[in-house]
């Protein structure tokens, strides 16, 4: 599969896969599955946990249908996630600088400087620090429910990145006070994690639920992101669930597939 420039007259869909560090079941399989359908995938790498064989594999796949972005630093829980809660700007900056160095040394020009935060958590220091370090994109999350859209709208009117201790989505716009654009995911196929049944056990949302969510989301935004976690796709049934949804998306009118770099370059900055 070779990436093509996006058709900006259509709804852009991107797939972001988090928690990439070592070669494990599901990583190659979901990449092959999507690329065989001519769909790119953005792999979000944990810099401090990156193993050499994973680095080499990503570099081999990057010229085609794989985008390499960053997923925090070490994927540890300091307070509220890795970058949220009361974690200081100084501590965050140290991790972000170290992570950026690892990513640039490991991947060079194949690395697109987009950040997704582990556990989805960050605080008031996090995105301004990304701005200082030259990241053009942050990938958070947004929700399509009406109540949340009202909350986002009010938060944007107030120019807030966080309000009432909650994230305010600025999807496809600059995060307040920075030059960092938010290109965020909204559809999560995993409904809940079943830790009591094992480290890769989960319950997936029904196909009909995913399809309804997509219909609502594309009515709100021209860009819809899907978040994946490859280690939960380690068996045939789980892979088939993803394949069914991806094939359904391909069959939808006026839908095309992009990477975050393509979206940033061609949709947000106008090429």
Short mmCIF file of C-alpha atoms in Angstrom, two decimals:
data_model
loop_
_atom_site.label_atom_id
_atom_site.label_comp_id
_atom_site.label_asym_id
_atom_site.label_seq_id
_atom_site.Cartn_x
_atom_site.Cartn_y
_atom_site.Cartn_z
CA UNK A 1 0.00 0.00 0.00
CA UNK A 2 1.24 3.48 -0.88
CA UNK A 3 -0.26 6.60 0.66
CA UNK A 4 -2.15 8.93 -1.65
CA UNK A 5 -2.90 12.65 -1.17
CA UNK A 6 -6.29 13.00 0.54
CA UNK A 7 -9.40 14.07 -1.32
CA UNK A 8 -10.47 17.03 0.80
CA UNK A 9 -14.04 16.96 -0.51
CA UNK A 10 -14.66 13.76 1.44
CA UNK A 11 -14.83 12.80 5.12
CA UNK A 12 -11.29 11.98 6.24
CA UNK A 13 -10.89 8.92 8.51
CA UNK A 14 -7.66 8.03 10.30
CA UNK A 15 -6.69 5.12 12.53
CA UNK A 16 -4.38 5.75 15.52
CA UNK A 17 -2.89 2.72 17.27
CA UNK A 18 -1.46 3.41 20.74
CA UNK A 19 1.04 1.67 23.05
CA UNK A 20 3.63 0.62 20.45
CA UNK A 21 6.86 -0.53 22.09
CA UNK A 22 7.73 -4.15 21.29
CA UNK A 23 6.77 -6.69 18.68
CA UNK A 24 3.71 -8.46 20.02
CA UNK A 25 0.60 -10.17 18.65
CA UNK A 26 -1.74 -7.83 16.86
CA UNK A 27 0.78 -5.18 15.81
CA UNK A 28 1.72 -6.67 12.45
CA UNK A 29 -1.73 -8.15 11.93
CA UNK A 30 -3.70 -4.90 12.22
CA UNK A 31 -1.13 -3.11 10.07
CA UNK A 32 -1.40 -5.73 7.33
CA UNK A 33 -5.18 -5.81 7.62
CA UNK A 34 -5.60 -2.06 7.12
CA UNK A 35 -2.85 -1.66 4.53
CA UNK A 36 -4.33 -4.51 2.48
CA UNK A 37 -7.52 -2.44 2.41
CA UNK A 38 -5.47 0.59 1.28
CA UNK A 39 -5.92 2.25 4.67
CA UNK A 40 -2.93 3.83 6.45
CA UNK A 41 -2.34 3.45 10.18
CA UNK A 42 -0.67 5.85 12.61
CA UNK A 43 1.43 3.97 15.18
CA UNK A 44 1.94 5.89 18.44
CA UNK A 45 5.31 4.87 19.95
CA UNK A 46 6.36 4.90 23.61
CA UNK A 47 9.94 6.26 23.26
CA UNK A 48 11.40 4.99 26.54
CA UNK A 49 10.08 1.48 25.91
CA UNK A 50 10.92 1.18 22.22
CA UNK A 51 12.78 -2.03 21.38
CA UNK A 52 15.23 -2.22 18.45
CA UNK A 53 13.30 -4.81 16.44
CA UNK A 54 10.14 -2.70 16.67
CA UNK A 55 12.06 0.38 15.57
CA UNK A 56 13.46 -1.52 12.58
CA UNK A 57 10.05 -2.92 11.62
CA UNK A 58 8.41 0.51 11.78
CA UNK A 59 11.13 2.01 9.61
CA UNK A 60 10.61 -0.74 7.04
CA UNK A 61 6.87 -0.09 6.94
CA UNK A 62 6.97 3.71 7.13
CA UNK A 63 7.44 4.41 3.39
CA UNK A 64 4.06 2.83 2.72
CA UNK A 65 0.95 2.81 4.84
CA UNK A 66 2.49 3.46 8.30
CA UNK A 67 2.81 6.81 10.04
CA UNK A 68 5.03 7.05 13.15
CA UNK A 69 3.94 9.41 15.94
CA UNK A 70 4.65 9.57 19.69
CA UNK A 71 2.76 8.23 22.71
CA UNK A 72 4.06 10.04 25.80
CA UNK A 73 7.39 8.91 27.18
CA UNK A 74 7.37 5.72 29.26
CA UNK A 75 3.62 5.09 29.68
CA UNK A 76 3.77 5.22 33.47
CA UNK A 77 1.17 6.55 35.89
CA UNK A 78 2.70 9.37 37.95
CA UNK A 79 -0.45 10.96 39.31
CA UNK A 80 -3.33 11.14 36.87
CA UNK A 81 -1.79 9.32 33.95
CA UNK A 82 1.70 10.23 32.77
CA UNK A 83 1.23 13.97 32.17
CA UNK A 84 -1.94 14.84 34.07
CA UNK A 85 -2.87 15.72 37.62
CA UNK A 86 -0.34 17.79 39.55
CA UNK A 87 2.72 16.81 37.56
CA UNK A 88 5.01 19.84 37.26
CA UNK A 89 6.08 21.55 34.05
CA UNK A 90 9.74 20.80 34.85
CA UNK A 91 9.13 17.06 35.21
CA UNK A 92 7.04 16.95 32.07
CA UNK A 93 9.59 18.92 30.06
CA UNK A 94 12.35 16.49 31.03
CA UNK A 95 10.31 13.51 29.77
CA UNK A 96 9.16 15.31 26.64
CA UNK A 97 12.70 16.36 25.69
CA UNK A 98 14.05 12.87 26.27
CA UNK A 99 11.19 11.32 24.32
CA UNK A 100 11.64 13.71 21.41
CA UNK A 101 15.36 12.94 21.28
CA UNK A 102 14.69 9.18 21.16
CA UNK A 103 12.05 9.54 18.46
CA UNK A 104 14.23 11.74 16.25
CA UNK A 105 17.30 9.56 16.69
CA UNK A 106 15.30 6.39 16.05
CA UNK A 107 13.16 7.48 13.12
CA UNK A 108 14.56 10.68 11.63
CA UNK A 109 12.29 12.13 8.95
CA UNK A 110 9.93 9.15 9.23
CA UNK A 111 8.71 10.57 12.56
CA UNK A 112 5.80 13.02 12.38
CA UNK A 113 5.85 15.16 15.52
CA UNK A 114 2.35 14.42 16.77
CA UNK A 115 1.74 13.50 20.41
CA UNK A 116 -0.94 11.33 21.97
CA UNK A 117 -0.88 11.23 25.77
CA UNK A 118 -0.99 7.88 27.60
CA UNK A 119 -4.24 7.33 29.51
CA UNK A 120 -5.58 10.40 27.66
CA UNK A 121 -4.43 12.59 30.54
CA UNK A 122 -2.59 15.92 30.53
CA UNK A 123 -2.66 19.18 32.50
CA UNK A 124 -2.24 22.90 31.82
CA UNK A 125 1.50 22.55 31.23
CA UNK A 126 1.47 19.71 28.72
CA UNK A 127 0.37 21.21 25.40
CA UNK A 128 2.19 24.56 25.86
CA UNK A 129 5.33 22.46 26.38
CA UNK A 130 4.64 20.63 23.12
CA UNK A 131 4.39 24.03 21.46
CA UNK A 132 7.78 25.09 22.86
CA UNK A 133 9.32 21.87 21.55
CA UNK A 134 7.94 22.36 18.05
CA UNK A 135 5.19 19.74 17.91
CA UNK A 136 2.62 20.83 15.31
CA UNK A 137 -0.07 18.35 16.38
CA UNK A 138 -1.58 16.84 19.51
CA UNK A 139 -4.05 13.96 19.26
CA UNK A 140 -6.49 13.84 22.16
CA UNK A 141 -10.11 12.71 22.10
CA UNK A 142 -13.53 14.24 21.57
CA UNK A 143 -17.00 12.89 22.20
CA UNK A 144 -19.97 13.23 19.88
CA UNK A 145 -22.77 13.26 22.47
CA UNK A 146 -24.87 16.44 22.40
CA UNK A 147 -24.13 17.36 26.03
CA UNK A 148 -20.40 17.13 25.41
CA UNK A 149 -20.65 19.19 22.22
CA UNK A 150 -22.42 21.92 24.20
CA UNK A 151 -19.68 21.77 26.83
CA UNK A 152 -16.97 22.03 24.16
CA UNK A 153 -18.73 24.98 22.55
CA UNK A 154 -18.90 26.90 25.81
CA UNK A 155 -15.29 26.06 26.61
CA UNK A 156 -14.14 27.31 23.22
CA UNK A 157 -16.10 30.55 23.67
CA UNK A 158 -14.18 31.04 26.92
CA UNK A 159 -10.87 30.20 25.23
CA UNK A 160 -10.24 27.31 27.59
CA UNK A 161 -8.19 24.18 27.03
CA UNK A 162 -9.60 22.71 30.22
CA UNK A 163 -12.74 23.80 32.00
CA UNK A 164 -14.38 22.47 35.17
CA UNK A 165 -11.49 19.99 35.36
CA UNK A 166 -12.39 18.49 31.97
CA UNK A 167 -10.76 18.53 28.57
CA UNK A 168 -12.26 20.97 26.06
CA UNK A 169 -11.88 19.62 22.55
CA UNK A 170 -10.46 21.99 19.92
CA UNK A 171 -10.48 19.33 17.21
CA UNK A 172 -8.95 20.71 13.97
CA UNK A 173 -8.21 24.04 15.69
CA UNK A 174 -5.28 25.40 17.69
CA UNK A 175 -5.15 24.55 21.36
CA UNK A 176 -5.65 27.91 23.17
CA UNK A 177 -2.52 30.02 23.45
CA UNK A 178 -0.40 27.71 21.29
CA UNK A 179 0.39 26.88 17.68
CA UNK A 180 -0.43 23.21 18.27
CA UNK A 181 -3.33 21.82 16.25
CA UNK A 182 -5.58 19.18 17.75
CA UNK A 183 -6.37 16.20 15.49
CA UNK A 184 -8.21 13.89 17.81
CA UNK A 185 -9.86 10.48 17.85
CA UNK A 186 -13.50 9.98 18.71
CA UNK A 187 -14.46 6.37 17.91
CA UNK A 188 -13.15 3.71 20.30
CA UNK A 189 -14.12 0.16 19.28
CA UNK A 190 -13.29 -1.18 22.76
CA UNK A 191 -16.30 -0.80 25.07
CA UNK A 192 -14.55 -1.95 28.24
CA UNK A 193 -11.46 -3.78 29.44
CA UNK A 194 -11.87 -7.13 31.23
CA UNK A 195 -8.71 -7.18 33.32
CA UNK A 196 -10.03 -9.95 35.53
CA UNK A 197 -10.02 -12.24 32.46
CA UNK A 198 -6.50 -11.43 31.31
CA UNK A 199 -4.24 -8.59 30.09
CA UNK A 200 -5.66 -8.60 26.56
CA UNK A 201 -9.31 -9.30 27.35
CA UNK A 202 -11.90 -6.72 26.40
CA UNK A 203 -15.44 -6.27 25.13
CA UNK A 204 -15.82 -4.68 21.71
CA UNK A 205 -18.69 -2.41 20.79
CA UNK A 206 -21.19 -3.98 18.38
CA UNK A 207 -20.80 -3.12 14.70
CA UNK A 208 -24.15 -1.35 14.62
CA UNK A 209 -23.04 0.87 17.50
CA UNK A 210 -19.80 1.79 15.71
CA UNK A 211 -21.67 2.56 12.49
CA UNK A 212 -24.19 4.80 14.24
CA UNK A 213 -21.39 6.64 16.02
CA UNK A 214 -19.59 7.22 12.75
CA UNK A 215 -22.72 8.64 11.17
CA UNK A 216 -23.11 11.14 14.01
CA UNK A 217 -19.41 12.02 14.06
CA UNK A 218 -19.16 12.76 10.34
CA UNK A 219 -22.12 15.10 10.74
CA UNK A 220 -20.08 17.08 13.28
CA UNK A 221 -16.59 16.97 11.77
CA UNK A 222 -14.94 16.42 8.39
CA UNK A 223 -12.22 14.37 10.17
CA UNK A 224 -13.07 11.28 12.23
CA UNK A 225 -10.36 9.38 14.13
CA UNK A 226 -10.54 5.77 15.33
CA UNK A 227 -8.33 4.70 18.24
CA UNK A 228 -6.93 1.14 18.34
CA UNK A 229 -4.89 -0.90 20.81
CA UNK A 230 -3.17 -3.68 18.91
CA UNK A 231 -2.58 -6.10 21.79
CA UNK A 232 -6.34 -6.52 22.10
CA UNK A 233 -6.45 -7.71 18.46
CA UNK A 234 -4.44 -10.86 19.09
CA UNK A 235 -7.02 -13.41 17.92
CA UNK A 236 -8.97 -14.03 14.73
CA UNK A 237 -12.30 -12.90 16.17
CA UNK A 238 -10.90 -9.56 17.30
CA UNK A 239 -9.19 -9.01 13.96
CA UNK A 240 -12.41 -9.84 12.14
CA UNK A 241 -14.26 -7.24 14.21
CA UNK A 242 -11.81 -4.59 12.97
CA UNK A 243 -11.94 -5.89 9.41
CA UNK A 244 -15.74 -5.71 9.35
CA UNK A 245 -15.74 -2.09 10.52
CA UNK A 246 -12.93 -1.03 8.17
CA UNK A 247 -14.60 -2.64 5.15
CA UNK A 248 -17.90 -0.99 6.06
CA UNK A 249 -16.14 2.40 6.25
CA UNK A 250 -14.63 1.84 2.82
CA UNK A 251 -18.10 1.21 1.41
CA UNK A 252 -19.48 4.50 2.73
CA UNK A 253 -19.97 7.30 0.20
CA UNK A 254 -17.59 10.26 0.31
CA UNK A 255 -15.13 8.65 2.74
CA UNK A 256 -11.37 8.49 2.32
CA UNK A 257 -8.47 7.59 4.62
CA UNK A 258 -5.56 9.75 5.74
CA UNK A 259 -2.69 10.07 8.17
CA UNK A 260 -2.45 12.88 10.70
CA UNK A 261 0.39 14.45 8.74
CA UNK A 262 -1.75 14.47 5.58
CA UNK A 263 -4.65 15.98 7.49
CA UNK A 264 -2.46 18.67 9.03
CA UNK A 265 -0.77 19.52 5.76
CA UNK A 266 -3.66 19.33 3.33
CA UNK A 267 -6.78 20.09 5.32
CA UNK A 268 -5.72 22.37 8.17
CA UNK A 269 -2.89 24.30 6.51
CA UNK A 270 -4.39 24.05 3.04
CA UNK A 271 -1.47 22.19 1.48
#
